[in-house]
Amino acid sequence: MAESEQENFLSPSQASEDSSQELDYLRSKVSDLSSLIETSIIINSTLELDALVRLVMEKAQSVMKAEASFVMLLNKEGDGLECTVALGEVGDQVKKIQLKIGEGIAGWVAQHGKPQIVPDVSNDPRFSSKTDNSTGFQTRSILAAPLMVKDKVIGVAEVINPLDGKPFDNDDLDLFSTFCRQVAMAIENTRMHKLKMEQQRLQHELESAKIIQESFMPESLPNLANPQFSIAAKSLPAAMVGGDFYDFIEFDSNTLGVAVGDVTGKGVPAALYMARLVSDFRQHAQRSRLPSVVFESLNRLLVERSRRGMFVTMQYGILNAEDGKFVYSNAGHIPYIRISNKLKIELLSGAKTIPLGIAPELEFEQASVQLKKGDFVVSITDGIIEAKNRAGEEYSLNRTLDMLSKSKGTAEEMVESLIADVQAFSEGTDQHDDLTVLAMQWN
Amino acid sequence: MLDVKTKSQDSIAIIEIDGEVDLYSSPALRKALLEMTKAQNKAILVDLARVKYMDSSGVATLVEALQQVSKYEGKLKLANLRDAVKNVFELSRLDKVFDIYESIEDAKKSF
């Protein structure tokens, strides 16, 4: 296509003898420009990095009329160059070559970020014969240019040995540099695209995780026949699904078990871990009314099937409505908060062990506390105290206690007012973690 | 972005982490740690001096490595925890699970 356009544009018959040299020059410029346009079409249509670099280098090599060419990209550590594409007879062997920054002509160009014409490598002390020695190829002349993105070198491209025997000149250098700018841009675009795809995949995964997670939370609060209990709970998952959960076990009209937990990690693995944990917890909770015994068997199970170091912080307590006794165990979770009706506030810091699912053969304790009529027991997850405002400050445990001590009314009002206060505090920021509050009152 | 560098000093494998360790970045840390535990490195030291923030995904990555080293009776220790990271460990009692040291020198002496 480019060839025929070029013929229409200027034919030899239109030119006088005197200016034929200039015409040749112009014609070659037009051809070069056509190649650049073709290159930009290739770049916009291909996002497979190696294939793309190969296509562009094939074009570059043919326009520069060179015997061989290659592209080397900076390695992850940033201290060396690795060959991405090598064209020419010994291309496959060249692909295995690695150079340190500063080593050889390519290494020099990477280090200084400047293009170079090397008409005769035998006269240039920077030249490294490493590649020639291992491939049997004979390098005579090099044109090398850095691949730059925003003033940073990301790699080097070279064309080697002009086919017409004339050394590379400044025009070649200008043209090749233009090619290299396009190559660099293309590489950067491909990398950005890959990153974006990866982010989209993760986002999709998180959305499915959220659905799994929500399906395992109690759909409603327990319908308590006993007026001595009142209970409320709310969990607001962050966009990136944390793994908070709460659960109720109604043993009988006088005995209520409440659990709150936070599974490590995020996404589908955390959601699946939580789903399985909740069903195991419900099963084990039926076997014993001692929280420490339930934790012991749950811990053993979680350690046995431990994957990727996942674990859960969890607290579980059982309230007896007849006498107001609350028995609890805490595995690495923020302690229960007790609020007495005279607005005395305290942390129930007893019976605290490490989280579940980390170490086998762990002994769990339990503590008990005698509630007074009207007392609240509140459970929160770290999403509450670690919620940040725009200035980057955390909501903190102190603010939580302060807010709880000020709330009056029912368990439901307590839960709602705390969550509303945390949301107001962190307004204008992304919710970073799940927010969960559970409050119960003994009357 | 997370920068993970590894080096070996006095037959201790040291991992230096620079950046925030979260859901997105923890795979880079996991890769480095798994390479070490696969090679059954007996002494692994994680330098957290440049970690300003670590979420539970990051903690889980360290727990996994700890579980791996304990299988071949190796040791994994942490050093130079900033306050924010220390809080994460203390809040969940994980300071009882990991050997945590104030400095690299202290940690190295303890192996």
PDB file of N, CA and C in Angstrom, chain A residues 76 199 202-203 206 240 262-267 303 306-311 313 331-335 349 352-355 357-359 382 385-386 388 432, chain B residues 1 3 5 20 22-24 27 30-31 53-68 84 87-88 90-98:
ATOM      1  N   LYS A  76      13.431  -6.938  36.023  1.00  0.00           N
ATOM      2  CA  LYS A  76      12.641  -6.461  37.164  1.00  0.00           C
ATOM      3  C   LYS A  76      13.509  -5.765  38.211  1.00  0.00           C
ATOM      4  N   GLN A 199      -6.668  -5.943  37.293  1.00  0.00           N
ATOM      5  CA  GLN A 199      -7.509  -5.258  38.275  1.00  0.00           C
ATOM      6  C   GLN A 199      -8.988  -5.586  38.057  1.00  0.00           C
ATOM      7  N   LEU A 202      -9.751  -9.020  39.361  1.00  0.00           N
ATOM      8  CA  LEU A 202      -9.808  -9.009  40.817  1.00  0.00           C
ATOM      9  C   LEU A 202     -11.133  -8.411  41.299  1.00  0.00           C
ATOM     10  N   GLN A 203     -11.536  -7.343  40.619  1.00  0.00           N
ATOM     11  CA  GLN A 203     -12.790  -6.690  40.984  1.00  0.00           C
ATOM     12  C   GLN A 203     -13.961  -7.665  40.836  1.00  0.00           C
ATOM     13  N   LEU A 206     -13.925 -10.148  43.582  1.00  0.00           N
ATOM     14  CA  LEU A 206     -14.393  -9.583  44.848  1.00  0.00           C
ATOM     15  C   LEU A 206     -15.913  -9.484  44.887  1.00  0.00           C
ATOM     16  N   MET A 240     -14.159  -4.158  48.958  1.00  0.00           N
ATOM     17  CA  MET A 240     -13.199  -5.241  48.785  1.00  0.00           C
ATOM     18  C   MET A 240     -13.381  -6.376  49.790  1.00  0.00           C
ATOM     19  N   ASP A 262     -13.553 -12.284  62.196  1.00  0.00           N
ATOM     20  CA  ASP A 262     -12.956 -11.571  61.068  1.00  0.00           C
ATOM     21  C   ASP A 262     -11.917 -12.496  60.434  1.00  0.00           C
ATOM     22  N   VAL A 263     -12.215 -12.951  59.225  1.00  0.00           N
ATOM     23  CA  VAL A 263     -11.292 -13.840  58.515  1.00  0.00           C
ATOM     24  C   VAL A 263     -10.236 -13.004  57.818  1.00  0.00           C
ATOM     25  N   THR A 264      -8.995 -13.474  57.845  1.00  0.00           N
ATOM     26  CA  THR A 264      -7.910 -12.730  57.185  1.00  0.00           C
ATOM     27  C   THR A 264      -8.094 -12.714  55.679  1.00  0.00           C
ATOM     28  N   GLY A 265      -7.433 -11.771  55.071  1.00  0.00           N
ATOM     29  CA  GLY A 265      -7.420 -11.716  53.614  1.00  0.00           C
ATOM     30  C   GLY A 265      -8.733 -11.180  53.090  1.00  0.00           C
ATOM     31  N   LYS A 266      -8.812 -11.154  51.784  1.00  0.00           N
ATOM     32  CA  LYS A 266     -10.006 -10.621  51.146  1.00  0.00           C
ATOM     33  C   LYS A 266     -10.290 -11.447  49.907  1.00  0.00           C
ATOM     34  N   GLY A 267     -11.407 -11.161  49.307  1.00  0.00           N
ATOM     35  CA  GLY A 267     -11.713 -11.825  48.047  1.00  0.00           C
ATOM     36  C   GLY A 267     -12.301 -13.204  48.232  1.00  0.00           C
ATOM     37  N   VAL A 303      -6.607 -25.567  61.611  1.00  0.00           N
ATOM     38  CA  VAL A 303      -5.168 -25.766  61.425  1.00  0.00           C
ATOM     39  C   VAL A 303      -4.943 -26.899  60.429  1.00  0.00           C
ATOM     40  N   SER A 306      -5.449 -25.695  56.962  1.00  0.00           N
ATOM     41  CA  SER A 306      -4.897 -24.353  56.760  1.00  0.00           C
ATOM     42  C   SER A 306      -4.350 -24.188  55.345  1.00  0.00           C
ATOM     43  N   ARG A 307      -4.744 -23.101  54.725  1.00  0.00           N
ATOM     44  CA  ARG A 307      -4.225 -22.797  53.390  1.00  0.00           C
ATOM     45  C   ARG A 307      -3.784 -21.348  53.333  1.00  0.00           C
ATOM     46  N   ARG A 308      -2.638 -21.157  52.765  1.00  0.00           N
ATOM     47  CA  ARG A 308      -2.123 -19.796  52.571  1.00  0.00           C
ATOM     48  C   ARG A 308      -2.096 -18.979  53.847  1.00  0.00           C
ATOM     49  N   GLY A 309      -1.920 -19.648  54.967  1.00  0.00           N
ATOM     50  CA  GLY A 309      -1.764 -18.920  56.224  1.00  0.00           C
ATOM     51  C   GLY A 309      -3.033 -18.235  56.707  1.00  0.00           C
ATOM     52  N   MET A 310      -4.179 -18.585  56.120  1.00  0.00           N
ATOM     53  CA  MET A 310      -5.404 -17.896  56.527  1.00  0.00           C
ATOM     54  C   MET A 310      -5.810 -18.271  57.945  1.00  0.00           C
ATOM     55  N   PHE A 311      -6.333 -17.295  58.664  1.00  0.00           N
ATOM     56  CA  PHE A 311      -6.785 -17.549  60.022  1.00  0.00           C
ATOM     57  C   PHE A 311      -7.968 -16.657  60.333  1.00  0.00           C
ATOM     58  N   THR A 313      -9.839 -14.207  63.539  1.00  0.00           N
ATOM     59  CA  THR A 313      -9.990 -13.729  64.919  1.00  0.00           C
ATOM     60  C   THR A 313     -11.481 -13.837  65.223  1.00  0.00           C
ATOM     61  N   ALA A 331     -10.460 -15.342  70.680  1.00  0.00           N
ATOM     62  CA  ALA A 331      -9.284 -15.785  69.919  1.00  0.00           C
ATOM     63  C   ALA A 331      -8.765 -14.630  69.058  1.00  0.00           C
ATOM     64  N   GLY A 332      -7.904 -13.829  69.683  1.00  0.00           N
ATOM     65  CA  GLY A 332      -7.222 -12.760  68.947  1.00  0.00           C
ATOM     66  C   GLY A 332      -8.096 -11.605  68.485  1.00  0.00           C
ATOM     67  N   HIS A 333      -9.307 -11.514  69.016  1.00  0.00           N
ATOM     68  CA  HIS A 333     -10.229 -10.474  68.572  1.00  0.00           C
ATOM     69  C   HIS A 333     -10.198  -9.284  69.546  1.00  0.00           C
ATOM     70  N   ILE A 334     -10.725  -8.145  69.074  1.00  0.00           N
ATOM     71  CA  ILE A 334     -10.861  -6.984  69.973  1.00  0.00           C
ATOM     72  C   ILE A 334     -11.804  -7.397  71.110  1.00  0.00           C
ATOM     73  N   PRO A 335     -11.438  -7.112  72.373  1.00  0.00           N
ATOM     74  CA  PRO A 335     -12.269  -7.582  73.491  1.00  0.00           C
ATOM     75  C   PRO A 335     -13.715  -7.077  73.424  1.00  0.00           C
ATOM     76  N   SER A 349     -11.382  -8.229  78.973  1.00  0.00           N
ATOM     77  CA  SER A 349     -10.124  -8.659  78.343  1.00  0.00           C
ATOM     78  C   SER A 349      -9.697 -10.069  78.713  1.00  0.00           C
ATOM     79  N   LYS A 352      -8.101 -14.414  76.540  1.00  0.00           N
ATOM     80  CA  LYS A 352      -7.682 -14.053  75.192  1.00  0.00           C
ATOM     81  C   LYS A 352      -6.512 -14.902  74.715  1.00  0.00           C
ATOM     82  N   THR A 353      -6.692 -15.565  73.602  1.00  0.00           N
ATOM     83  CA  THR A 353      -5.611 -16.366  73.018  1.00  0.00           C
ATOM     84  C   THR A 353      -5.320 -15.850  71.620  1.00  0.00           C
ATOM     85  N   ILE A 354      -4.427 -16.555  70.916  1.00  0.00           N
ATOM     86  CA  ILE A 354      -4.127 -16.164  69.535  1.00  0.00           C
ATOM     87  C   ILE A 354      -5.292 -16.577  68.632  1.00  0.00           C
ATOM     88  N   PRO A 355      -5.353 -16.049  67.412  1.00  0.00           N
ATOM     89  CA  PRO A 355      -6.472 -16.384  66.516  1.00  0.00           C
ATOM     90  C   PRO A 355      -6.571 -17.881  66.210  1.00  0.00           C
ATOM     91  N   GLY A 357      -6.748 -21.214  63.870  1.00  0.00           N
ATOM     92  CA  GLY A 357      -6.237 -21.666  62.574  1.00  0.00           C
ATOM     93  C   GLY A 357      -4.754 -21.482  62.387  1.00  0.00           C
ATOM     94  N   ILE A 358      -4.046 -21.064  63.444  1.00  0.00           N
ATOM     95  CA  ILE A 358      -2.607 -20.817  63.292  1.00  0.00           C
ATOM     96  C   ILE A 358      -1.764 -21.941  63.897  1.00  0.00           C
ATOM     97  N   ALA A 359      -1.998 -22.227  65.162  1.00  0.00           N
ATOM     98  CA  ALA A 359      -1.154 -23.214  65.843  1.00  0.00           C
ATOM     99  C   ALA A 359      -1.999 -24.349  66.410  1.00  0.00           C
ATOM    100  N   ASP A 382     -12.179  -4.946  63.685  1.00  0.00           N
ATOM    101  CA  ASP A 382     -11.147  -3.905  63.557  1.00  0.00           C
ATOM    102  C   ASP A 382     -11.465  -2.857  62.486  1.00  0.00           C
ATOM    103  N   ILE A 385     -12.376   0.366  64.423  1.00  0.00           N
ATOM    104  CA  ILE A 385     -11.345   1.213  65.042  1.00  0.00           C
ATOM    105  C   ILE A 385     -10.275   1.654  64.049  1.00  0.00           C
ATOM    106  N   GLU A 386     -10.169   0.927  62.937  1.00  0.00           N
ATOM    107  CA  GLU A 386      -9.151   1.304  61.950  1.00  0.00           C
ATOM    108  C   GLU A 386      -9.723   2.147  60.804  1.00  0.00           C
ATOM    109  N   LYS A 388     -10.505   5.199  58.688  1.00  0.00           N
ATOM    110  CA  LYS A 388      -9.692   6.421  58.626  1.00  0.00           C
ATOM    111  C   LYS A 388     -10.495   7.604  58.099  1.00  0.00           C
ATOM    112  N   HIS A 432     -12.427   0.910  53.853  1.00  0.00           N
ATOM    113  CA  HIS A 432     -11.266   0.062  53.662  1.00  0.00           C
ATOM    114  C   HIS A 432     -11.526  -1.377  54.087  1.00  0.00           C
TER     115      HIS A 432
ATOM    116  N   MET B   1       2.830  -0.240  45.502  1.00  0.00           N
ATOM    117  CA  MET B   1       3.845  -1.186  45.020  1.00  0.00           C
ATOM    118  C   MET B   1       4.722  -1.653  46.178  1.00  0.00           C
ATOM    119  N   ASP B   3       8.300  -3.511  47.227  1.00  0.00           N
ATOM    120  CA  ASP B   3       9.631  -3.888  46.786  1.00  0.00           C
ATOM    121  C   ASP B   3      10.167  -4.942  47.752  1.00  0.00           C
ATOM    122  N   LYS B   5      13.306  -7.402  48.595  1.00  0.00           N
ATOM    123  CA  LYS B   5      14.702  -7.753  48.279  1.00  0.00           C
ATOM    124  C   LYS B   5      15.161  -8.860  49.221  1.00  0.00           C
ATOM    125  N   GLU B  20       3.595  -0.961  51.222  1.00  0.00           N
ATOM    126  CA  GLU B  20       2.432  -1.404  51.987  1.00  0.00           C
ATOM    127  C   GLU B  20       2.107  -2.848  51.612  1.00  0.00           C
ATOM    128  N   ASP B  22      -0.556  -5.488  51.330  1.00  0.00           N
ATOM    129  CA  ASP B  22      -2.001  -5.698  51.370  1.00  0.00           C
ATOM    130  C   ASP B  22      -2.401  -6.783  50.373  1.00  0.00           C
ATOM    131  N   LEU B  23      -3.699  -6.871  50.126  1.00  0.00           N
ATOM    132  CA  LEU B  23      -4.209  -7.912  49.230  1.00  0.00           C
ATOM    133  C   LEU B  23      -3.481  -7.923  47.883  1.00  0.00           C
ATOM    134  N   TYR B  24      -3.245  -6.709  47.340  1.00  0.00           N
ATOM    135  CA  TYR B  24      -2.647  -6.622  46.014  1.00  0.00           C
ATOM    136  C   TYR B  24      -1.152  -6.924  46.033  1.00  0.00           C
ATOM    137  N   PRO B  27       1.169 -11.008  47.269  1.00  0.00           N
ATOM    138  CA  PRO B  27       1.730 -12.110  46.471  1.00  0.00           C
ATOM    139  C   PRO B  27       3.236 -11.983  46.206  1.00  0.00           C
ATOM    140  N   ARG B  30       4.835 -13.233  49.253  1.00  0.00           N
ATOM    141  CA  ARG B  30       4.604 -14.676  49.360  1.00  0.00           C
ATOM    142  C   ARG B  30       5.589 -15.439  48.462  1.00  0.00           C
ATOM    143  N   LYS B  31       5.802 -14.912  47.266  1.00  0.00           N
ATOM    144  CA  LYS B  31       6.700 -15.576  46.319  1.00  0.00           C
ATOM    145  C   LYS B  31       8.113 -15.673  46.919  1.00  0.00           C
ATOM    146  N   TYR B  53       2.339  -0.057  56.506  1.00  0.00           N
ATOM    147  CA  TYR B  53       0.995  -0.595  56.676  1.00  0.00           C
ATOM    148  C   TYR B  53       0.977  -2.056  56.272  1.00  0.00           C
ATOM    149  N   MET B  54       0.284  -2.855  57.054  1.00  0.00           N
ATOM    150  CA  MET B  54       0.133  -4.258  56.679  1.00  0.00           C
ATOM    151  C   MET B  54      -1.297  -4.670  57.033  1.00  0.00           C
ATOM    152  N   ASP B  55      -2.010  -5.239  56.077  1.00  0.00           N
ATOM    153  CA  ASP B  55      -3.360  -5.697  56.410  1.00  0.00           C
ATOM    154  C   ASP B  55      -3.325  -7.201  56.685  1.00  0.00           C
ATOM    155  N   SER B  56      -4.489  -7.789  56.898  1.00  0.00           N
ATOM    156  CA  SER B  56      -4.503  -9.185  57.322  1.00  0.00           C
ATOM    157  C   SER B  56      -4.012 -10.130  56.221  1.00  0.00           C
ATOM    158  N   SER B  57      -4.103  -9.710  54.947  1.00  0.00           N
ATOM    159  CA  SER B  57      -3.545 -10.548  53.877  1.00  0.00           C
ATOM    160  C   SER B  57      -2.032 -10.673  54.063  1.00  0.00           C
ATOM    161  N   GLY B  58      -1.421  -9.560  54.455  1.00  0.00           N
ATOM    162  CA  GLY B  58       0.032  -9.569  54.688  1.00  0.00           C
ATOM    163  C   GLY B  58       0.391 -10.438  55.878  1.00  0.00           C
ATOM    164  N   VAL B  59      -0.401 -10.296  56.947  1.00  0.00           N
ATOM    165  CA  VAL B  59      -0.147 -11.101  58.144  1.00  0.00           C
ATOM    166  C   VAL B  59      -0.291 -12.588  57.807  1.00  0.00           C
ATOM    167  N   ALA B  60      -1.335 -12.925  57.030  1.00  0.00           N
ATOM    168  CA  ALA B  60      -1.562 -14.324  56.657  1.00  0.00           C
ATOM    169  C   ALA B  60      -0.381 -14.874  55.859  1.00  0.00           C
ATOM    170  N   THR B  61       0.210 -14.026  55.023  1.00  0.00           N
ATOM    171  CA  THR B  61       1.374 -14.456  54.247  1.00  0.00           C
ATOM    172  C   THR B  61       2.520 -14.850  55.179  1.00  0.00           C
ATOM    173  N   LEU B  62       2.710 -14.049  56.230  1.00  0.00           N
ATOM    174  CA  LEU B  62       3.764 -14.366  57.198  1.00  0.00           C
ATOM    175  C   LEU B  62       3.413 -15.623  58.005  1.00  0.00           C
ATOM    176  N   VAL B  63       2.119 -15.770  58.343  1.00  0.00           N
ATOM    177  CA  VAL B  63       1.683 -16.958  59.089  1.00  0.00           C
ATOM    178  C   VAL B  63       1.948 -18.215  58.253  1.00  0.00           C
ATOM    179  N   GLU B  64       1.632 -18.117  56.960  1.00  0.00           N
ATOM    180  CA  GLU B  64       1.852 -19.272  56.090  1.00  0.00           C
ATOM    181  C   GLU B  64       3.335 -19.676  56.084  1.00  0.00           C
ATOM    182  N   ALA B  65       4.207 -18.671  55.959  1.00  0.00           N
ATOM    183  CA  ALA B  65       5.643 -18.964  55.945  1.00  0.00           C
ATOM    184  C   ALA B  65       6.078 -19.571  57.284  1.00  0.00           C
ATOM    185  N   LEU B  66       5.499 -19.046  58.364  1.00  0.00           N
ATOM    186  CA  LEU B  66       5.837 -19.575  59.694  1.00  0.00           C
ATOM    187  C   LEU B  66       5.422 -21.041  59.805  1.00  0.00           C
ATOM    188  N   GLN B  67       4.235 -21.344  59.274  1.00  0.00           N
ATOM    189  CA  GLN B  67       3.769 -22.737  59.305  1.00  0.00           C
ATOM    190  C   GLN B  67       4.686 -23.629  58.469  1.00  0.00           C
ATOM    191  N   GLN B  68       5.159 -23.082  57.335  1.00  0.00           N
ATOM    192  CA  GLN B  68       6.057 -23.866  56.480  1.00  0.00           C
ATOM    193  C   GLN B  68       7.390 -24.154  57.183  1.00  0.00           C
ATOM    194  N   ALA B  84       2.507   1.079  63.712  1.00  0.00           N
ATOM    195  CA  ALA B  84       1.239   0.699  63.085  1.00  0.00           C
ATOM    196  C   ALA B  84       1.192  -0.804  62.829  1.00  0.00           C
ATOM    197  N   ASN B  87       0.989  -2.754  66.149  1.00  0.00           N
ATOM    198  CA  ASN B  87      -0.390  -2.757  66.666  1.00  0.00           C
ATOM    199  C   ASN B  87      -1.213  -3.887  66.065  1.00  0.00           C
ATOM    200  N   VAL B  88      -1.033  -4.100  64.758  1.00  0.00           N
ATOM    201  CA  VAL B  88      -1.786  -5.168  64.085  1.00  0.00           C
ATOM    202  C   VAL B  88      -1.464  -6.506  64.743  1.00  0.00           C
ATOM    203  N   GLU B  90      -0.163  -6.965  67.843  1.00  0.00           N
ATOM    204  CA  GLU B  90      -0.538  -7.005  69.260  1.00  0.00           C
ATOM    205  C   GLU B  90      -2.030  -7.173  69.454  1.00  0.00           C
ATOM    206  N   LEU B  91      -2.794  -6.487  68.609  1.00  0.00           N
ATOM    207  CA  LEU B  91      -4.247  -6.523  68.726  1.00  0.00           C
ATOM    208  C   LEU B  91      -4.780  -7.945  68.592  1.00  0.00           C
ATOM    209  N   SER B  92      -4.141  -8.715  67.729  1.00  0.00           N
ATOM    210  CA  SER B  92      -4.634 -10.069  67.505  1.00  0.00           C
ATOM    211  C   SER B  92      -3.780 -11.112  68.230  1.00  0.00           C
ATOM    212  N   ARG B  93      -2.927 -10.630  69.129  1.00  0.00           N
ATOM    213  CA  ARG B  93      -2.065 -11.525  69.917  1.00  0.00           C
ATOM    214  C   ARG B  93      -1.046 -12.270  69.076  1.00  0.00           C
ATOM    215  N   LEU B  94      -0.834 -11.838  67.861  1.00  0.00           N
ATOM    216  CA  LEU B  94       0.117 -12.554  67.013  1.00  0.00           C
ATOM    217  C   LEU B  94       1.551 -12.270  67.440  1.00  0.00           C
ATOM    218  N   ASP B  95       1.722 -11.263  68.323  1.00  0.00           N
ATOM    219  CA  ASP B  95       3.061 -11.047  68.879  1.00  0.00           C
ATOM    220  C   ASP B  95       3.475 -12.244  69.736  1.00  0.00           C
ATOM    221  N   LYS B  96       2.497 -13.085  70.101  1.00  0.00           N
ATOM    222  CA  LYS B  96       2.824 -14.307  70.861  1.00  0.00           C
ATOM    223  C   LYS B  96       3.211 -15.453  69.917  1.00  0.00           C
ATOM    224  N   VAL B  97       2.856 -15.303  68.651  1.00  0.00           N
ATOM    225  CA  VAL B  97       3.105 -16.376  67.690  1.00  0.00           C
ATOM    226  C   VAL B  97       4.466 -16.197  67.023  1.00  0.00           C
ATOM    227  N   PHE B  98       4.793 -14.931  66.727  1.00  0.00           N
ATOM    228  CA  PHE B  98       6.043 -14.642  66.023  1.00  0.00           C
ATOM    229  C   PHE B  98       7.134 -14.206  67.000  1.00  0.00           C
TER     230      PHE B  98
END
